Coordinates of C-alpha atoms in Angstrom, one line a residue:
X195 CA -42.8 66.3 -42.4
X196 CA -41.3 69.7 -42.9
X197 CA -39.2 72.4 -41.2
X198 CA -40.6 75.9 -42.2
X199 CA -39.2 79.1 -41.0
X200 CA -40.0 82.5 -40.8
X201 CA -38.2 85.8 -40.2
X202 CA -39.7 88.7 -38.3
X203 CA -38.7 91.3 -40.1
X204 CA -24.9 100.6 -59.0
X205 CA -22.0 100.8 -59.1
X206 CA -20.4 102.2 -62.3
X207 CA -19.8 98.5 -64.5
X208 CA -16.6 97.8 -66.0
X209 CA -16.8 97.9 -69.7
X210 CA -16.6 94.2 -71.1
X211 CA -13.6 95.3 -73.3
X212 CA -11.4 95.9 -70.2
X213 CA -11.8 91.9 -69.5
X214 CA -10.5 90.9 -73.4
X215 CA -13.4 88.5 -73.6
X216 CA -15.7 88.2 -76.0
X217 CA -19.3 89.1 -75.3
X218 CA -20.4 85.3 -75.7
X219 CA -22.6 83.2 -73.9
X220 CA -20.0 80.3 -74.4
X221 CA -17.0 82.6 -73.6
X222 CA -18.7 83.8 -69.9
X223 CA -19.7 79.7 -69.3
X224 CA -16.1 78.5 -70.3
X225 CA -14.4 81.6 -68.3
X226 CA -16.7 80.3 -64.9
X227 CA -15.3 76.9 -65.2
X228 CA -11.6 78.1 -64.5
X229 CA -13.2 78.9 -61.0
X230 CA -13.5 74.7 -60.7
X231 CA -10.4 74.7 -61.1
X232 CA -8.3 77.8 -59.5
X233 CA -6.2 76.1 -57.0
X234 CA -5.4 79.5 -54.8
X235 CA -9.4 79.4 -54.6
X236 CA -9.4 75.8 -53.7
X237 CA -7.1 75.6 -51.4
X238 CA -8.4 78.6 -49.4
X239 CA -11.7 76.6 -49.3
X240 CA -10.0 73.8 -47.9
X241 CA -8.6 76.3 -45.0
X242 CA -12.0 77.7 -44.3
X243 CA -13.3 74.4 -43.9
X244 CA -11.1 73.9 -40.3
X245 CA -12.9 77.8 -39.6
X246 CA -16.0 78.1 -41.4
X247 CA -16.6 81.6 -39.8
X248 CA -14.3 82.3 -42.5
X249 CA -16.6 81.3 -45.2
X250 CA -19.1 84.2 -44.4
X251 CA -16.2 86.7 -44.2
X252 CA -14.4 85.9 -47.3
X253 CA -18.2 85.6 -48.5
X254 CA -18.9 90.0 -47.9
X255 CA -15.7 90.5 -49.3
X256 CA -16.3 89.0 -52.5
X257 CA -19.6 90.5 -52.7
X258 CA -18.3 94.0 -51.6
X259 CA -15.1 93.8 -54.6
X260 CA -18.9 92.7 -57.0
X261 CA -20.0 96.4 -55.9
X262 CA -22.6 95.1 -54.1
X263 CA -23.8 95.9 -50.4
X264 CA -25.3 93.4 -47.8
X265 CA -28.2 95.4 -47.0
X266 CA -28.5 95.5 -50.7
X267 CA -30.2 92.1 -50.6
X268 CA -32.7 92.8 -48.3
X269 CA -34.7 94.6 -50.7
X270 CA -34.9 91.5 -52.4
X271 CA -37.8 89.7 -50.0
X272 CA -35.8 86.4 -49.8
X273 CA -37.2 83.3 -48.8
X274 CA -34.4 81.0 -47.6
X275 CA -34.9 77.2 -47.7
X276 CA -32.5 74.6 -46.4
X277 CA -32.4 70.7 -45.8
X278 CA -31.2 67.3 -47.1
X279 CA -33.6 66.4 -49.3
X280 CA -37.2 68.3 -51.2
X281 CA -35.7 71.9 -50.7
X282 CA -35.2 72.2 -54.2
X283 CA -38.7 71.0 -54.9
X284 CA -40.4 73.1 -52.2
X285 CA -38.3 76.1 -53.6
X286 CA -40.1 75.3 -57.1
X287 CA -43.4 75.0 -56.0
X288 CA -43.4 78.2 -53.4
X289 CA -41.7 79.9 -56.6
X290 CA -44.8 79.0 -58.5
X291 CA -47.1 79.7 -56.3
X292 CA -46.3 83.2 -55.7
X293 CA -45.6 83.8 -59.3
X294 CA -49.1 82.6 -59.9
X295 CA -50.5 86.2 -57.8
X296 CA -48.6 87.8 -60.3
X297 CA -45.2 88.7 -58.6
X298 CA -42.1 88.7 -60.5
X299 CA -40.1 86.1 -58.6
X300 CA -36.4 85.3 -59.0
X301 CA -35.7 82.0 -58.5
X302 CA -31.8 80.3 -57.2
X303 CA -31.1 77.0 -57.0
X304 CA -28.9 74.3 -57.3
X305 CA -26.8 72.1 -58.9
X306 CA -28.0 72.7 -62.8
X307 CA -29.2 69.9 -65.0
X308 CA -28.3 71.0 -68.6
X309 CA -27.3 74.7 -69.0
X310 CA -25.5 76.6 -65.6
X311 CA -28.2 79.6 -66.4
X312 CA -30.7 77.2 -64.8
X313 CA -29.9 78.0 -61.3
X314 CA -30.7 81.9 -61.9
X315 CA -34.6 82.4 -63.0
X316 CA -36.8 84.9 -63.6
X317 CA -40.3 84.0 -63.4
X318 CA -39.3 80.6 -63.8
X319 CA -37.3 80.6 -67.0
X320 CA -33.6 80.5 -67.1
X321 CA -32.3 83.7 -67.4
X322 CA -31.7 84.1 -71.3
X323 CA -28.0 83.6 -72.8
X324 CA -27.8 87.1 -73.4
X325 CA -28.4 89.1 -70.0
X326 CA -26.5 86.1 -68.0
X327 CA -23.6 86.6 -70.6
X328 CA -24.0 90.7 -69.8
X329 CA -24.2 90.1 -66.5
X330 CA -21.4 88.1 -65.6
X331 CA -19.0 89.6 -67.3
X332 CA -19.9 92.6 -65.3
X333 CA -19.8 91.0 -62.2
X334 CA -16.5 89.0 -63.3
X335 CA -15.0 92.1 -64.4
X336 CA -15.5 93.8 -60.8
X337 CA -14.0 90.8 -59.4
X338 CA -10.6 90.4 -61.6
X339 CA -10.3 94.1 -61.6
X340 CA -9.7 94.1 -58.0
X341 CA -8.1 90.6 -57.1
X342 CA -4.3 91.7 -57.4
X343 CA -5.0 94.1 -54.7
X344 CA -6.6 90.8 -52.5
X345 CA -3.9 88.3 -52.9
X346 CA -5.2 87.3 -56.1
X347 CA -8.1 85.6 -55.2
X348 CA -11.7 84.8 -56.7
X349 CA -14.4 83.2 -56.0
X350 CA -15.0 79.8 -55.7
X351 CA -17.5 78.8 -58.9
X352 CA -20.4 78.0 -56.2
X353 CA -19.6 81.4 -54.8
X354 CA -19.6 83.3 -58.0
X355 CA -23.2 82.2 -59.0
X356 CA -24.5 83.5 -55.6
X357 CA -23.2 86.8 -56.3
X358 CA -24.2 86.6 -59.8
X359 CA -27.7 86.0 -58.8
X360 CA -27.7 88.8 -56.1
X361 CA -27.3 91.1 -59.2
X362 CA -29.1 90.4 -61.3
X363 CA -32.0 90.0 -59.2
X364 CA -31.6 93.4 -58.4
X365 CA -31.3 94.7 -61.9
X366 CA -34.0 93.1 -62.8
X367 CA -35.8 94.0 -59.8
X368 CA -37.7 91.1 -58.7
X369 CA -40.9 91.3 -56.2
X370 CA -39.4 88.6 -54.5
X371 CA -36.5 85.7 -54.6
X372 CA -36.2 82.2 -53.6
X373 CA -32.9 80.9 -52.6
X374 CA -32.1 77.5 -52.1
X375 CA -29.0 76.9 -49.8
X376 CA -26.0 75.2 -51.0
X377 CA -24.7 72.8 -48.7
X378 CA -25.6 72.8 -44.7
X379 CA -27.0 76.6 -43.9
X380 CA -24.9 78.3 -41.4
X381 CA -22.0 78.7 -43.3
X382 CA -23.5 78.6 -47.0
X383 CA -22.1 81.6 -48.8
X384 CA -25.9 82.1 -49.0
X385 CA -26.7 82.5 -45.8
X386 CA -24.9 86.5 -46.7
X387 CA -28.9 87.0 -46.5
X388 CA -29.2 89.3 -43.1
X389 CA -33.1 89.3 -43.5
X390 CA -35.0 86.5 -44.8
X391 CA -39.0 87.6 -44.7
X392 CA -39.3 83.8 -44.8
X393 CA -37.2 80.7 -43.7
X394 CA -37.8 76.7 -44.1
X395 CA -36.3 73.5 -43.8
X396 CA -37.3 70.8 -45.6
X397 CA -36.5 66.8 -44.6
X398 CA -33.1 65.9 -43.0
X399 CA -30.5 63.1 -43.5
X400 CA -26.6 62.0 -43.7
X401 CA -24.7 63.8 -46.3
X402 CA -21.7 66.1 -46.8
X403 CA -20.4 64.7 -43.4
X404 CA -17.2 65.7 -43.9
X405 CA -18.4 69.3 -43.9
X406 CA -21.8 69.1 -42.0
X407 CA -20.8 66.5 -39.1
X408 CA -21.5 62.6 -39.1
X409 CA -24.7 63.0 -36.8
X410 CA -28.3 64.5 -37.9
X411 CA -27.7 66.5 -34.5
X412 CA -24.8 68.2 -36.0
X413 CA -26.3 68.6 -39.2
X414 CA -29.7 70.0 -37.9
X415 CA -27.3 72.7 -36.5
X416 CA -26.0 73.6 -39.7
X417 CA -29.3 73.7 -41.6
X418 CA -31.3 76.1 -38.8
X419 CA -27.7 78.7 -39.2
X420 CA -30.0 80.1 -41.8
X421 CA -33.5 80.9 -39.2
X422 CA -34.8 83.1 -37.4
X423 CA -38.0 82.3 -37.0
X424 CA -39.4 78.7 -37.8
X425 CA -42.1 76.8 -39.3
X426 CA -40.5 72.9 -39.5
X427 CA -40.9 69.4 -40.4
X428 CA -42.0 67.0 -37.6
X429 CA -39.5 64.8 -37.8
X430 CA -36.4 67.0 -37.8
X431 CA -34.4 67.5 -34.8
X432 CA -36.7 70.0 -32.8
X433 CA -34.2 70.0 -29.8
X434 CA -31.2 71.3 -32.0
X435 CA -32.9 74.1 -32.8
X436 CA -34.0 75.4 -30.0
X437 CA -30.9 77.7 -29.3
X438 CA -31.5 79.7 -32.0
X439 CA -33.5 83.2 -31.8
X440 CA -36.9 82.1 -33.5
X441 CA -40.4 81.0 -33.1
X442 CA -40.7 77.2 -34.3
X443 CA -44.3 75.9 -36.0
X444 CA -44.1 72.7 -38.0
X445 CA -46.3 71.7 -40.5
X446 CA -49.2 70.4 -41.1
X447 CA -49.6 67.1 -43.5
X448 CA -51.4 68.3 -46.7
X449 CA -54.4 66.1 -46.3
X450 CA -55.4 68.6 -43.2
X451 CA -55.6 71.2 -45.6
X452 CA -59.1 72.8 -46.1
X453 CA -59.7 72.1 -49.7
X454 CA -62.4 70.5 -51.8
X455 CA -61.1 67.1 -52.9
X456 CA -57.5 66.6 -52.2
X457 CA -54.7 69.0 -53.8
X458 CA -53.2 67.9 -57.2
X459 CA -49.3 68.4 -57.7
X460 CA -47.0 68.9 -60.5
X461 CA -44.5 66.5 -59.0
X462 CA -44.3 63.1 -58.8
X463 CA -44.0 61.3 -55.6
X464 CA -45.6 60.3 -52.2
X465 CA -42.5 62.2 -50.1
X466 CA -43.7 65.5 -52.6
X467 CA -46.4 66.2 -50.3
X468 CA -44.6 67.2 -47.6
X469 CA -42.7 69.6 -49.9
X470 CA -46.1 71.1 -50.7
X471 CA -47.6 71.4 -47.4
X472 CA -43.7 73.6 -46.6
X473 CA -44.4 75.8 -49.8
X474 CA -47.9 76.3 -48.9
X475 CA -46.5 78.0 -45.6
X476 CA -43.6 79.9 -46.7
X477 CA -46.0 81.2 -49.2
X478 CA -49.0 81.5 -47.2
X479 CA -45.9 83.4 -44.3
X480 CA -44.5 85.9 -47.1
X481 CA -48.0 87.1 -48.4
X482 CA -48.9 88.0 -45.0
X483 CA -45.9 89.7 -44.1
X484 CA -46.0 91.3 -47.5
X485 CA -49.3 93.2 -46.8
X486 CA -48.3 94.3 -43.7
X487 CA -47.1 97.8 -43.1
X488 CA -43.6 96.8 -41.6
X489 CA -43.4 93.2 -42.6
X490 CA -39.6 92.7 -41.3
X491 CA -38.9 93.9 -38.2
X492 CA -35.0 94.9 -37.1
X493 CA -35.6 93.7 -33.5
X494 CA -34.8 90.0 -32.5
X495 CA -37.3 87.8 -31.9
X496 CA -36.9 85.0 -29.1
X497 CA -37.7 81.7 -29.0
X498 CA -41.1 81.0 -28.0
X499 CA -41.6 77.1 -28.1
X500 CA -43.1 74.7 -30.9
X501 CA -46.5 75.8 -32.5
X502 CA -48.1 73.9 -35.5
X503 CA -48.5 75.8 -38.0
X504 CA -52.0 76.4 -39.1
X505 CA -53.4 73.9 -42.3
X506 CA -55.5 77.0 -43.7
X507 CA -57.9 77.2 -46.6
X508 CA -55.1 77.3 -49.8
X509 CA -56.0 80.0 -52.4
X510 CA -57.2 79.3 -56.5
X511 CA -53.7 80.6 -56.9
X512 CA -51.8 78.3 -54.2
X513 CA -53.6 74.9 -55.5
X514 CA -53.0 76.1 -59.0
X515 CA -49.6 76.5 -58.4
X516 CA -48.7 73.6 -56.7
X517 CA -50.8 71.5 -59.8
X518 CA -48.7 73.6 -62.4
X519 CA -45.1 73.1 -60.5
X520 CA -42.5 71.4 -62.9
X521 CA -39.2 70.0 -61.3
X522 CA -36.9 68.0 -64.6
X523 CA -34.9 65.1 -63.0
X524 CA -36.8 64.4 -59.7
X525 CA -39.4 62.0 -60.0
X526 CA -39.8 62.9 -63.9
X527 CA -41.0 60.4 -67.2
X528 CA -40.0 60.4 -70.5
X529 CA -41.3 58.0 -72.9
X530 CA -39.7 57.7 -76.4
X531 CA -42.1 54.9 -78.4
X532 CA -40.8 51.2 -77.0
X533 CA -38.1 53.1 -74.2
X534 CA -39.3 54.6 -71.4
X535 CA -37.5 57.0 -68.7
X536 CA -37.5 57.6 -65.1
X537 CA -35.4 59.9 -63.7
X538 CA -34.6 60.6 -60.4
X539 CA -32.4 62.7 -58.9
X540 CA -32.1 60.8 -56.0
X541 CA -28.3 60.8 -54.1
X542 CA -28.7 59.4 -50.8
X543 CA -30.0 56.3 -48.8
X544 CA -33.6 58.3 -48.0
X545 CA -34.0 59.8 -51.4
X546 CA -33.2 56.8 -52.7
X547 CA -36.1 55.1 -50.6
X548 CA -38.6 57.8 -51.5
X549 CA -37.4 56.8 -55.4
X550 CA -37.3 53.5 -55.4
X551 CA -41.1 54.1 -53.8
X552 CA -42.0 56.6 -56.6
X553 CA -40.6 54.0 -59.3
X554 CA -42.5 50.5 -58.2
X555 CA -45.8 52.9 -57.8
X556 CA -45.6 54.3 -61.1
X557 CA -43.6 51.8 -63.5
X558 CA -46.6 49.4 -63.6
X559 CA -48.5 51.7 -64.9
X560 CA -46.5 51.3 -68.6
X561 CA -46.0 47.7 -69.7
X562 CA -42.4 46.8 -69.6
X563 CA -40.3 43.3 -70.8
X564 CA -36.9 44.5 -69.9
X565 CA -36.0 46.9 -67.2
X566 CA -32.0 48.6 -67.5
X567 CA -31.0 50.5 -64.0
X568 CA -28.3 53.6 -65.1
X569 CA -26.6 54.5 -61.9
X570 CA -23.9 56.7 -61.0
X571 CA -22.8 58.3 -57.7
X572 CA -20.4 61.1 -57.1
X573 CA -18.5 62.4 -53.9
X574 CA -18.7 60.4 -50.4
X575 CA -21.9 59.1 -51.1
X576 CA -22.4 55.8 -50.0
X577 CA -23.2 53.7 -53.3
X578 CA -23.5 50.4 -51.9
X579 CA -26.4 51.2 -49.7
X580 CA -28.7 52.6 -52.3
X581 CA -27.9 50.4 -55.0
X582 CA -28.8 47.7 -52.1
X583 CA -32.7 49.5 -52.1
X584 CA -32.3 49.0 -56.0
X585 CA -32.0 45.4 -56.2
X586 CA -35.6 44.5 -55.6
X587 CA -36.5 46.0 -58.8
X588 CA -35.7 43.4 -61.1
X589 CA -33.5 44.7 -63.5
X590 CA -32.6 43.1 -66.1
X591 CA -29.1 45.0 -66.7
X592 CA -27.6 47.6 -64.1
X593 CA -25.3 49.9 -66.6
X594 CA -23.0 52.4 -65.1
X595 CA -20.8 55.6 -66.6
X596 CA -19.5 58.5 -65.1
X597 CA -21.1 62.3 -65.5
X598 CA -19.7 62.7 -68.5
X599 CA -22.2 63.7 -71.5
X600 CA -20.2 62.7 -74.3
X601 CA -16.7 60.9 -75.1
X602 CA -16.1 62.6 -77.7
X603 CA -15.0 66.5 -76.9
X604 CA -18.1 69.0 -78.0
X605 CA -18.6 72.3 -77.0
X606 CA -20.4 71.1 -73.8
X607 CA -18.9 73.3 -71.3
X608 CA -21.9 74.2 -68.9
X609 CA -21.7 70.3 -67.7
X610 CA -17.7 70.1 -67.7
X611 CA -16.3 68.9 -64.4
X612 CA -12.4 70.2 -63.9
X613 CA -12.7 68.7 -60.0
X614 CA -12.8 64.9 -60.7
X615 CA -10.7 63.6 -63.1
X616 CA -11.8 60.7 -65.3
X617 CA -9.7 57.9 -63.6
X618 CA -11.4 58.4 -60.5
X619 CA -15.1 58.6 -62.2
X620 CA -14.3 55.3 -64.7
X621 CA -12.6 53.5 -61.2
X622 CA -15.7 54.7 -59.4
X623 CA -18.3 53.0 -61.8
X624 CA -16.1 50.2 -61.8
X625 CA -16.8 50.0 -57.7
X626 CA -20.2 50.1 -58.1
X627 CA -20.9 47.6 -61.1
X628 CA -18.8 45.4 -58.3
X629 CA -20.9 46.4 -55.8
X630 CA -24.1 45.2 -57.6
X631 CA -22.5 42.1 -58.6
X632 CA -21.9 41.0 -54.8
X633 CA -25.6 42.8 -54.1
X634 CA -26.9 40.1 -56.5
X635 CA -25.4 37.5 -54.9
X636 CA -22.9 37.2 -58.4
X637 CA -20.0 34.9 -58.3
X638 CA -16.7 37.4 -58.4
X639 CA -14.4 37.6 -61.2
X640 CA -10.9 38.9 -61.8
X641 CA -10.7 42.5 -62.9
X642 CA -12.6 43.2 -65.9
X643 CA -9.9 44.4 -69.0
X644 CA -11.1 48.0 -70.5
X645 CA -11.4 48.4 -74.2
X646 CA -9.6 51.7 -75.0
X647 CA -11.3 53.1 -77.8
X648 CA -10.3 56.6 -78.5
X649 CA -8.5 57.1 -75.4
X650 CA -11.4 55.9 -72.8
X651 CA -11.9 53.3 -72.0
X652 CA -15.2 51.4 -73.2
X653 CA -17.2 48.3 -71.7
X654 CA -15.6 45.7 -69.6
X655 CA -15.5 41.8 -70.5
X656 CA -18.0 40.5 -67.9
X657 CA -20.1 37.2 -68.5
X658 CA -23.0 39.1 -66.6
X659 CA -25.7 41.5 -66.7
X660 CA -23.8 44.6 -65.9
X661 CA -22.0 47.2 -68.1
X662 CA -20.0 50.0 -67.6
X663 CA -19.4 52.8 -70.4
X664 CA -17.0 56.0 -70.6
X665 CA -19.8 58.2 -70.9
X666 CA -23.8 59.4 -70.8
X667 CA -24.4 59.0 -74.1
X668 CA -22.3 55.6 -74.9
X669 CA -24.9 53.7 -72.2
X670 CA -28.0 55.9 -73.7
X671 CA -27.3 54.4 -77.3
X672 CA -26.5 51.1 -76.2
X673 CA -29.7 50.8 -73.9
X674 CA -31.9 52.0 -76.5
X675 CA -30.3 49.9 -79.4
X676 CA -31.5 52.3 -82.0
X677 CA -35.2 52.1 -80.9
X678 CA -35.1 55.4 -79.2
X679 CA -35.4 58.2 -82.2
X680 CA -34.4 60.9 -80.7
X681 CA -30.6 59.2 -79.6
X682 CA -30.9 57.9 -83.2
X683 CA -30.0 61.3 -84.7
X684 CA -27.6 60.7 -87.9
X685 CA -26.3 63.5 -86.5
X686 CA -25.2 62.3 -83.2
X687 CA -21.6 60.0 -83.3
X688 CA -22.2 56.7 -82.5
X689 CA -19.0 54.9 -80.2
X690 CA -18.8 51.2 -81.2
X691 CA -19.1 48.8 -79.3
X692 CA -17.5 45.2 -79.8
X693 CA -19.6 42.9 -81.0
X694 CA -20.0 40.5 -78.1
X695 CA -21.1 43.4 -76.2
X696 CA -23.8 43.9 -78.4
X697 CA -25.0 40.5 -78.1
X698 CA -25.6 41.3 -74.6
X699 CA -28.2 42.9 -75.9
X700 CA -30.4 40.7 -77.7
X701 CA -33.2 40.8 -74.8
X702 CA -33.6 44.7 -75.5
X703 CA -33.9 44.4 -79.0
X704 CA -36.6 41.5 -78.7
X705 CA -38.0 43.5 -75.5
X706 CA -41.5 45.6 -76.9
X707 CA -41.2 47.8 -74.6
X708 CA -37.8 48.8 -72.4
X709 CA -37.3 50.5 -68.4
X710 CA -34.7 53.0 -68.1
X711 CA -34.5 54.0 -64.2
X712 CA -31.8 56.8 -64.1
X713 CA -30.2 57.3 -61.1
X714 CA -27.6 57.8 -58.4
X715 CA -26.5 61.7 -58.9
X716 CA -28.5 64.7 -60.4
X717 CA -25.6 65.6 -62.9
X718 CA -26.3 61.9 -63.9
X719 CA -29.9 63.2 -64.5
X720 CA -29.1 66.4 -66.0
X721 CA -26.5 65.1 -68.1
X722 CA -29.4 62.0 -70.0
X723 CA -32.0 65.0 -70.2
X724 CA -29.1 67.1 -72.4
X725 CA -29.8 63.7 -75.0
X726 CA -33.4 63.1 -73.9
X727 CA -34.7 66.3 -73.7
X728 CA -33.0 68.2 -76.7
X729 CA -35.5 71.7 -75.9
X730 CA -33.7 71.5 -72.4
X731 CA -30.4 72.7 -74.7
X732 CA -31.7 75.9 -76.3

C-alpha cells in the first residue's frame, strides 16, 4: 500500500569555448565524474550531513550561480515522489500515463542503468547526446565561472544532475515533470521544489540509516519533508506524518478500481500494483488540478485527518498507460536462446522479498536445468540478509563481481565509480561469496588465493559452487560459456580463466537451458544490460 500526496497549489549562457572543453558527449560525461570525486565537494557533504538544513541552502546557491530562480521551477508542474522502494516505478508509470493525454512530460530519476542521460527524459526517451552535451556545458560553465568567488566549490555529481534537469526542462518547456527524490525527502537537493501540484510516497523500509535514521519512524519523517498535501500507502507510518501541513488520503488497492476485467501492467511483479494504484492518483490529482482555474494555491493548507483516496473509473489513457509502462532492471527478462535473464534491481531485505516473489512466480514458466545467482551489493546494505531470502532458490552456482562493466579500461565513463575503490568492491564480493557459503550450511575454508591476471584479480580457488570475478562482464562470459551470442561477439575481449575454473562449469555447458537471476544493486543491473542489452548503449 501506498503513500500519495498532493499539493494545494535565461540568463545570457556562457559560450562553451570559455570552458576549453570540447563540445562532446564523452567530454561533458567524463568532466561530471570529477564531481565523484572533488574532495572540497565531499567533504562539505560530509559537514552538511551533522546540519542538513545546510543541504537546501548550499542547494539555492548552486542553483542561483546555474542562473536559475526557485520560483523558476514552479512553472514546471512537478510531481514529487518519495519512498524506499517502487518510487521509481510509480514515477514511470504516472510519467506514462500522462504522456499518453498527450502532455509533454519531463521525466528525473535515479540512479542510471547504462548511459547518465537516462535520468533526464523527455517524453520518455533519454535526452539525446547532443542537447545534454549542450546543456551541461552551459550549466557547468555558469558553475566554474563563478566558484572562485564561492570558495571554490561545485556541486556534488547528484546535485549537478538536479540542476541540470531543472534547465533543461525549462528550455524545453515541458507540460509537466516528474521527479523522483534522491535519498530521504526533507533534505534531498530535490526537495528545492517550493510547489509540487502533486506529492506521493511510495512503500517504506531500512536504508541509508546513516543519513535517514535507524527507525522507519525517523525515516517516515524524512520522506513526508517533501508534502504538503497527502495521498499515502496504508502501511506507512500515518502517525509521523501527521505534523506536517497537508491533507492525508491513502490509496486504494487496484482491484477496487472500476474497470472491466482487471488492469494489465507493463511491469512485472505482485508489489507493482501498489505502484499503480499511487500513479493512478497522482495522475488522476494533477489532471484535476490542471483543469482548474487556479490549480496551486499560495495559502497553506492544514492538516485535516486520513481520507481514502477515491478508487475511480481509470481512463482509456490511464489503463493504456499503465499496460505500456517499461522499467529496464526491475523485475525485467531477457532471454538469449539456452540463457535466460532476470534482473532485478532489488537492494534491500523487502525488495529483495518482493524479488525473490517475482522470480519463483515467473522462472517456472521457462524450463531451466541449471540456475546461476549474480549478486552484488554496494554501500551499508546488509548482504547477508537478502542473500539469506536467496537460498531457497536452488542455485546451482551463486557468482559475485563488483560494479565494474569491464576489466579491461574502455571508454565506459557514464558507469565509472571514482567513490569506491576496487579493493573494497573485490573484498566486498569476497564477504559475500563467504556469506553464502555459511548460508548454505558450507564447510569453511582458509582464504581463497586471487589469480592476478592483468592487475585484478580473477576467480578464487574454492572446491565449491561459488565464484567471484573482477568484473560484469568476466562472470557474464563465464556463465554463459559461449552459448549466449550476443556476449559471444568476436569483438568483445574475452579474460581467461584457468582451466580448473572452467571445469567448474561442465553442468552449464551440458545444461539446455541456463537461470541467470541478477541481483543485489541496480548499477549491478544496469551494468549486465550495457552487455545484454547492446540498444540500451546507443
Amino acid at each position: 500500500m501506498i503513500l500519495h500526496i498532493t499539493f494545494t497549489k535565461q540568463t545570457k549562457h556562457s559560450s562553451l569555448r570559455s570552458c576549453g572543453v570540447m563540445n562532446v558527449f564523452q567530454d561533458a560525461v567524463c568532466t561530471l565524474n570529477t564531481l565523484q570525486t572533488n574532495a572540497s565537494a565531499l567533504e562539505q557533504v560530509k559537514r552538511e550531513r551533522g546540519h542538513p538544513e545546510l543541504q537546501l541552502q548550499a542547494m539555492r546557491g548552486f542553483l542561483q550561480r546555474a542562473g536559475l530562480k526557485v520560483d523558476e521551477l514552479d512553472r514546471l508542474n512537478i510531481i514529487h515522489v518519495t519512498g524506499t522502494k517502487g518510487k521509481g516505478s510509480t514515477c514511470a508509470f504516472t510519467e506514462q500515463i500522462l504522456r499518453n493525454y498527450g502532455f509533454r512530460t519531463g521525466f528525473y530519476s535515479s540512479p542510471h542503468l547504462v548511459q547518465v542521460r537516462e535520468r533526464i527524459r523527455i517524453n520518455g526517451q533519454p535526452i539525446g547526446k547532443e542537447l545534454f552535451t549542450k546543456y551541461f556545458w552551459q550549466v557547468y560553465c555558469r558553475l566554474e565561472e563563478t566558484k572562485d568567488a564561492h570558495g571554490g566549490s561545485m556541486p556534488a555529481y547528484f546535485r549537478f544532475l538536479t540542476i541540470l534537469a531543472f534547465h533543461i526542462f525549462l528550455q524545453e518547456k515541458v507540460d509537466l515533470a516528474v521527479f523522483e527524490v534522491g535519498i530521504g525527502g526533507a533534505y534531498d537537493c530535490t526537495n528545492i521544489i517550493r510547489r509540487s501540484w502533486v506529492c506521493g510516497i511510495s512503500s517504506l523500509g531500512i536504508d541509508h540509516t546513516s543519513i535517514l535514521g535507524d527507525t522507519i519512524e525517523k525515516i517516515a519523517w524524512q520522506k513526508g519533508g517533501i508534502f504538503k498535501v497527502i495521498i499515502w500507502k496504508k502501511n506507512t507510518k500515518l502517525c509521523m506524518l501527521r505534523g506536517f501541513s497537508c491533507s492525508l488520503s491513502v490509496c486504494p488497492d487496484l482491484e477496487e478500481y472500476q474497470s472491466e476485467g482487471s488492469l494489465r501492467l507493463g511491469l512485472a511483479g505482485h508489489h507493482q500494483r501498489s505502484n499503480a494504484s499511487l500513479a493512478l492518483q497522482l495522475s488522476h490529482t494533477w489532471l484535476q488540478r490542471h483543469f482548474l482555474t487556479d490549480p496551486v494555491s499560495s495559502s497553506p493548507v492544514e492538516f485535516s485527518g486520513v481520507s481514502p483516496a477515491p478508487a475511480f473509473q481509470p481512463s482509456p489513457a490511464m489503463i493504456k498507460g499503465l499496460a505500456e509502462t517499461e522499467w529496464p532492471g526491475r523485475n525485467q527478462t531477457l532471454k538469449h536462446g539456452p540463457v535466460t535473464y532476470f534482473l532485478d534491481g532489488a537492494h534491500t531485505t523487502r525488495s529483495m522479498q518482493a524479488c525473490v516473489r517475482w522470480f519463483n512466480e515467473i522462472a517456472p514458466q521457462h524450463e531451466r536445468n541449471a540456475g546461476v545467482l549474480l549478486f552484488n551489493a554496494t554501500g551499508e546494505r546488509d548482504c547477508a540478509a537478502m542473500l539469506k531470502l536467496l537460498v531457497p532458490c536452488l542455485f546451482d552456482f551463486a557468482v559475485f563481481c563488483p560494479n565494474i562493466t569491464e576489466a579491461i579500461a574502455t571508454c565506459n565513463a557514464d558507469q565509472q565509480n571514482f567513490n569506491v575503490s576496487v579493493e573494497n568492491m573485490l573484498t566486498r564480493c569476497l564477504d559475500n561469496q563467504q556469506s553464502w557459503r555459511v548460508l548454505n550450511g558450507q564447510e569453511e575454508k582458509p582464504g581463497a588465493e586471487l589469480l592476478i591476471g592483468g592487475g585484478l584479480p580473477l576467480v578464487p580457488e574454492r572446491q565449491s559452487h561459488t565464484l567471484v570475478f573482477p568484473c560484469i562482464l568476466s562472470a557474464l562470459q563465464w556463465i554463459s560459456q559461449g552459448r549466449d551470442s550476443v556476449l559471444s561477439d568476436p569483438n568483445r575481449c574475452v579474460i581467461p580463466v584457468k582451466p580448473s575454473i572452467n571445469a567448474k562449469a561442465d553442468p552449464l555447458r551440458e545444461a539446455v537451458n541456463i537461470h541467470v537471476l541478477i541481483t543485489g544493486s541496480l548499477h549491478l543491473v544496469g551494468g549486465a544490460l550495457k552487455h545484454l542489452d547492446p540498444a540500451l548503449n546507443s
